Short mmCIF file of C-alpha atoms in Angstrom, two decimals:
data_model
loop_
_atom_site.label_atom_id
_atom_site.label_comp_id
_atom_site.label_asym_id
_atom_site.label_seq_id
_atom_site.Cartn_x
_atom_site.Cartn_y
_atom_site.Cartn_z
CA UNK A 495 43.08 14.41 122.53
CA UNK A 496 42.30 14.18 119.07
CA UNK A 497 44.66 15.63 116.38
CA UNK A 498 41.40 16.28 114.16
CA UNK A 499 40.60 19.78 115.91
CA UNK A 500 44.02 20.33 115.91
CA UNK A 501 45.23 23.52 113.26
CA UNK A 502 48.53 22.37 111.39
CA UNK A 503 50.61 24.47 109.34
CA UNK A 504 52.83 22.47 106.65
CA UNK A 505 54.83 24.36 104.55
CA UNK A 506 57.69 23.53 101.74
CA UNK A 507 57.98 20.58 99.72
CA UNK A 508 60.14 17.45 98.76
CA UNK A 509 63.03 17.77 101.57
CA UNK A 510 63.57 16.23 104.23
CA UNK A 511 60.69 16.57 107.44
CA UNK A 512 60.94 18.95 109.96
CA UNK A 513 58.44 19.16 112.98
CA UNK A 514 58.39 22.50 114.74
CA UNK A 515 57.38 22.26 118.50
CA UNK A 516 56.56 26.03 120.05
CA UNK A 517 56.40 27.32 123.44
CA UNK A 518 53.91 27.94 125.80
CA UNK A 519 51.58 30.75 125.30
CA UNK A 520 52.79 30.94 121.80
CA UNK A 521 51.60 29.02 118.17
CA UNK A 522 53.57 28.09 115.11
CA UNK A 523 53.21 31.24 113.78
CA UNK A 524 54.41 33.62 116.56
CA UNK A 525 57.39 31.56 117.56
CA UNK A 526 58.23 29.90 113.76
CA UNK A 527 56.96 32.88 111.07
CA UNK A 528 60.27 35.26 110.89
CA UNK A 529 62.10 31.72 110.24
CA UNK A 530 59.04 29.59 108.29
CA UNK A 531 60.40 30.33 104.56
CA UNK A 532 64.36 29.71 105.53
CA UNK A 533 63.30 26.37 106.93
CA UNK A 534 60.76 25.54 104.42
CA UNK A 535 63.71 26.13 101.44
CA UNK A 536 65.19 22.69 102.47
CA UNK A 537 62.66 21.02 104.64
CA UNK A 538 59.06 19.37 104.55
CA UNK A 539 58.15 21.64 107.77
CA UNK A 540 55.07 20.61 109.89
CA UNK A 541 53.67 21.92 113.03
CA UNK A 542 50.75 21.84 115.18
CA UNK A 543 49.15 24.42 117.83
CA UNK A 544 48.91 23.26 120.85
CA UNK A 545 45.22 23.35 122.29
CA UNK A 546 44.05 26.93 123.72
CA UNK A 547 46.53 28.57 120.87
CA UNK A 548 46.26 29.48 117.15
CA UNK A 549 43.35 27.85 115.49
CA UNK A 550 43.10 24.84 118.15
CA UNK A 551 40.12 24.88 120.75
CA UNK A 552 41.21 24.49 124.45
CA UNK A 553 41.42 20.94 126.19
CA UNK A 554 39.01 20.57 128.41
CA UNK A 555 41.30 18.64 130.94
CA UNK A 556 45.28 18.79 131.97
CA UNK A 557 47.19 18.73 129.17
CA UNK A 558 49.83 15.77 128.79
CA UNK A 559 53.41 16.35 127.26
CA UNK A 560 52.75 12.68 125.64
CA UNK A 561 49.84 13.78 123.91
CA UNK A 562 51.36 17.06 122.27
CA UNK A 563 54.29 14.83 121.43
CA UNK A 564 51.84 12.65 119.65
CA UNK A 565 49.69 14.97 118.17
CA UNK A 566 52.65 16.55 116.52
CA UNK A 567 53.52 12.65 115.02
CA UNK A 568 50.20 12.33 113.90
CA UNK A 569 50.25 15.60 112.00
CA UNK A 570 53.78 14.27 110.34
CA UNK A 571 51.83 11.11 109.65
CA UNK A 572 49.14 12.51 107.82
CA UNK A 573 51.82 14.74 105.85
CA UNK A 574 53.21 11.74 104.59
CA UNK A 575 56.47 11.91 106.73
CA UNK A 576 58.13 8.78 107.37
CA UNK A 577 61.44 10.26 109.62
CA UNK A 578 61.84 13.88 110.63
CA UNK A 579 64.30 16.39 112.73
CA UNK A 580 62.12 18.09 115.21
CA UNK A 581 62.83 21.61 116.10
CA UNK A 582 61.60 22.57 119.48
CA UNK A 583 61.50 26.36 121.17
CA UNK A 584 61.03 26.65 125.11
CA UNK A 585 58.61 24.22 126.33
CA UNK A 586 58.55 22.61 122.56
CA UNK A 587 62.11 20.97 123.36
CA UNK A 588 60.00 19.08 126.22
CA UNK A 589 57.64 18.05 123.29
CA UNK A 590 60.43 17.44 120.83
CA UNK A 591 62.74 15.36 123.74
CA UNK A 592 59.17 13.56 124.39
CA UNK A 593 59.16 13.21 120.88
CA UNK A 594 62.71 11.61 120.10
CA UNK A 595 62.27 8.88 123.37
CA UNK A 596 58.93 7.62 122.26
CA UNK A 597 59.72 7.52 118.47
CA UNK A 598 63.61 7.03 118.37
CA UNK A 599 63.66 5.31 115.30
CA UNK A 600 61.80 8.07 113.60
CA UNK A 601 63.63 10.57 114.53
CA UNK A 602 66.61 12.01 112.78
CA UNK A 603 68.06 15.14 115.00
CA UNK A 604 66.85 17.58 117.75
CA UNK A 605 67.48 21.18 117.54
CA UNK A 606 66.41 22.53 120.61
CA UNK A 607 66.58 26.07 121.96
CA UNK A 608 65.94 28.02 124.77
CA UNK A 609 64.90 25.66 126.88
CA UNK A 610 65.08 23.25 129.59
CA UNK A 611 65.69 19.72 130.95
CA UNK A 612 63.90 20.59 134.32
CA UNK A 613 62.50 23.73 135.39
CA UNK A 614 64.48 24.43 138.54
CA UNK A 615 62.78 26.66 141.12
CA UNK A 616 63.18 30.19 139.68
CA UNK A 617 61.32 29.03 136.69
CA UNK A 618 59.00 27.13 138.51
CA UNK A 619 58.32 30.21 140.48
CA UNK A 620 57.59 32.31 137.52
CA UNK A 621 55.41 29.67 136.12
CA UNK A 622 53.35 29.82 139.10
CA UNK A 623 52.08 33.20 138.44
CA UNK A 624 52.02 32.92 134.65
CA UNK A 625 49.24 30.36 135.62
CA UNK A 626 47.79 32.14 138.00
CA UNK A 627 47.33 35.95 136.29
CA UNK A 628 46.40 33.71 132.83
CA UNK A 629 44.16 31.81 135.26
CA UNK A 630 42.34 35.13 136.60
CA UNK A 631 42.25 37.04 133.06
CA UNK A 632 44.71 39.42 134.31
CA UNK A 633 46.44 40.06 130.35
CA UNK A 634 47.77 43.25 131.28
CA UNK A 635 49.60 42.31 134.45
CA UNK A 636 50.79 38.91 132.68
CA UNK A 637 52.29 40.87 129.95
CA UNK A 638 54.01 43.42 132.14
CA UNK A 639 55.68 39.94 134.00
CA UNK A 640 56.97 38.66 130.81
CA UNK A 641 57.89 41.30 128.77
CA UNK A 642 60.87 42.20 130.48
CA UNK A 643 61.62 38.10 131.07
CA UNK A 644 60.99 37.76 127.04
CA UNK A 645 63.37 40.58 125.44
CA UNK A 646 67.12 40.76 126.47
CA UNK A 647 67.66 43.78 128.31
CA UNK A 648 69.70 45.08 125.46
CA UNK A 649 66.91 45.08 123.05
CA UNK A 650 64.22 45.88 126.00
CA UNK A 651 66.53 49.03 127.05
CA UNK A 652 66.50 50.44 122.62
CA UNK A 653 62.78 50.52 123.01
CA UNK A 654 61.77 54.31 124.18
CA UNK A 655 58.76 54.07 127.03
CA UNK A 656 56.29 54.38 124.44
CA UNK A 657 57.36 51.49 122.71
CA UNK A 658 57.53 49.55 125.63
CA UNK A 659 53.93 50.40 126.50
CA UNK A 660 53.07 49.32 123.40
CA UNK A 661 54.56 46.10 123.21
CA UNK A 662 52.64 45.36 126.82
CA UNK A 663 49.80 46.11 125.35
CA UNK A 664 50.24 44.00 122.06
CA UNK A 665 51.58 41.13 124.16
CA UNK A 666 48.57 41.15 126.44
CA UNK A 667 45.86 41.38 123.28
CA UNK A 668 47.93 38.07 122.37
CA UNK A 669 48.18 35.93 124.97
CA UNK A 670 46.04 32.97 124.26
CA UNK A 671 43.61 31.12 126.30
CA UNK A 672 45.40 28.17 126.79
CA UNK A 673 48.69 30.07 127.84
CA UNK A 674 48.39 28.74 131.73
CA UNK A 675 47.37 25.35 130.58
CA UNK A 676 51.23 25.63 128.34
CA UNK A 677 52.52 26.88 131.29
CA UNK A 678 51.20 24.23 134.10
CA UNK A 679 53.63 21.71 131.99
CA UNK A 680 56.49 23.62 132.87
CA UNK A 681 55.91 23.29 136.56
CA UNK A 682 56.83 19.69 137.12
CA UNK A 683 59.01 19.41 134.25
CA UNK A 684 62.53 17.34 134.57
CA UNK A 685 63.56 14.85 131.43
CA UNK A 686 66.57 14.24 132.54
CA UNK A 687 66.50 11.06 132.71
CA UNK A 688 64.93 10.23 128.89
CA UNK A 689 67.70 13.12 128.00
CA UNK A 690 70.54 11.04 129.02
CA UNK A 691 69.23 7.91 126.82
CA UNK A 692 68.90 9.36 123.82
CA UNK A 693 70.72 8.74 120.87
CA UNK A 694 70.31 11.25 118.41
CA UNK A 695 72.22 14.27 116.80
CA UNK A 696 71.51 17.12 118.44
CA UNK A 697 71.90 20.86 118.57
CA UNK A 698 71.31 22.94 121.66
CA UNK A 699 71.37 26.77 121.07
CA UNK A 700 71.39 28.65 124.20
CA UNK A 701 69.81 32.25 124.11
CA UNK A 702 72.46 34.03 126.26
CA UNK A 703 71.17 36.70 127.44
CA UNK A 704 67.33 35.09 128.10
CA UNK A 705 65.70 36.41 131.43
CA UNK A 706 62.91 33.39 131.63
CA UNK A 707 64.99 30.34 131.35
CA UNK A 708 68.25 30.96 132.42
CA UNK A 709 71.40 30.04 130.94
CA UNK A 710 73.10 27.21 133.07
CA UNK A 711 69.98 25.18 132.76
CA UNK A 712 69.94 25.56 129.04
CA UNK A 713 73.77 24.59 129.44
CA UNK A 714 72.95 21.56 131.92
CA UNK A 715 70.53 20.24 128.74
CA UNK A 716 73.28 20.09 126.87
CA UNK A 717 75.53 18.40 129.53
CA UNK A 718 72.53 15.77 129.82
CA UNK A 719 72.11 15.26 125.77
CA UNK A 720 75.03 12.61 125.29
CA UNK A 721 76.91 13.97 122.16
CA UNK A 722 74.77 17.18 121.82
CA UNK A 723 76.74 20.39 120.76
CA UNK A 724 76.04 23.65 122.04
CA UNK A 725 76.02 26.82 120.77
CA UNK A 726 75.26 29.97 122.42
CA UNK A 727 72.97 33.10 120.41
CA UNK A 728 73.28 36.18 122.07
CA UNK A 729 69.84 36.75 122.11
CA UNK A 730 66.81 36.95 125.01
CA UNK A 731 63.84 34.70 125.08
CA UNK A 732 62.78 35.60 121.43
CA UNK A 733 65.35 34.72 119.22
CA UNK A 734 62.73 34.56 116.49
CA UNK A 735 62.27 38.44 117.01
CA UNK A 736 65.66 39.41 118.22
CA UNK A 737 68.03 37.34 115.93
CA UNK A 738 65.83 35.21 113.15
CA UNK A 739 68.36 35.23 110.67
CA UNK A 740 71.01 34.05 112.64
CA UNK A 741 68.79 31.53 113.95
CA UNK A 742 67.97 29.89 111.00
CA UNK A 743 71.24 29.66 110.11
CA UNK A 744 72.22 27.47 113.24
CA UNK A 745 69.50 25.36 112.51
CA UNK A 746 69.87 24.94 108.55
CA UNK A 747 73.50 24.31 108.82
CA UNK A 748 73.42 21.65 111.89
CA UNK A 749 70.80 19.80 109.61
CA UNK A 750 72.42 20.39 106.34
CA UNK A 751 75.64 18.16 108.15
CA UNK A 752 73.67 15.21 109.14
CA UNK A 753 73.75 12.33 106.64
CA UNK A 754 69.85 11.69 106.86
CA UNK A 755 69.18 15.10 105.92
#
């Protein structure tokens, strides 16, 4: 998988290196843009799209959690960035865990949130038909499955029914076409393991009221990470549309404490 067809954002200048990993079915832009110009303030910030999203073409086999964790290192190395935090959302903190066990010594902190160490069976379950509706072109029918597991039923229930049909819609004009090839990573996913041998500073912000990946497995990540603090958002799935600037803030300030950065 070659990082040349690969669209990277970089953004900011002369701090410290920050990789942002994204979920599945989403890009840098979707999941990073309400937060892109706090982080980019302190931080060399790079990311890269995972095939079938953004501006880069869909693989044309499986894809491999080791090769989006090394297509996001390749990206840092052609930025010029020796060491780097990672930052990774949903199925990015499987990149960004990935990430920290096959480059330790490059790595300076994790910052991982809502997401996963292993995708336990009511996850599994939902990834199953993700796949499968992406898999069949049904967008409309995929959207109306995760826009209720996306929001937090607080924010879903301020929306009027208008603006709920309107957010299915938008969702399902957005979903990409490698959204079931994210999605098929999730399936088999477990780091557990790798989690309990790394050695790194990091933050694990649990999005407390999130309908897709539920709370006590974003808890049992943190129970895995040795030394990892937690910190709970009370936001759904989206905490880059629900709560960005509180976000931002857990992420700037964990990084702002760590010698290296």
């Amino acid at each position: 998988m070659s990082n040349t067809y690969a669209r990277t954002v970089r953004t900011g200048s002369g701090g410290p290196g920050l990789l942002l990993a994204h979920g599945g079915g989403g890009s840098v832009e979707t999941n990073f843009g309400t937060v892109l110009d706090a982080l980019a303030a302190e931080y060399s910030v790079v990311g890269v799209d995972y095939p079938g999203t953004g501006g880069t073409p869909r693989a044309e086999k499986p894809l491999e959690l080791d090769e989006l964790a090394d297509r996001l290192v390749a990206a840092a190395d052609a930025e010029g960035l020796e060491r780097f935090a990672v930052l990774g959302y949903s199925l990015g903190g499987n990149v960004a865990v990935r990430i920290a066990a096959r480059y330790p010594e490059r790595v300076t902190a994790l910052v991982l949130t809502g997401t996963f160490a292993r995708a336990g069976n009511r996850l599994k379950l939902i990834a199953d038909l993700w796949s499968g509706l992406a898999a069949r072109g049904e967008s409309e029918l995929l959207a109306r499955l995760l826009v209720p597991l996306a929001f937090g039923p607080a924010a879903l229930e301020c929306l009027t029914p208008e603006q709920v049909e309107q957010v299915v819609l938008e969702t399902a004009g957005s979903i990409p076409p490698g959204s079931g090839d994210h999605v098929d990573l999730i399936k088999g996913a477990d780091l557990r393991a790798e989690l309990a041998r790394l050695d790194v500073p990091a933050l694990v912000v649990a999005t407390t009221e999130d309908q897709l990946v539920p709370l006590a497995l974003q808890r049992e990540l943190a129970e895995t990470l040795p030394g990892a603090r937690l910190v709970e958002l009370p936001t759904g799935h989206l905490p880059f549309a629900e709560r960005p600037a509180q976000w931002a803030s857990l992420i700037t300030e964990f990084l702002a404490a760590i010698p290296a950065h």
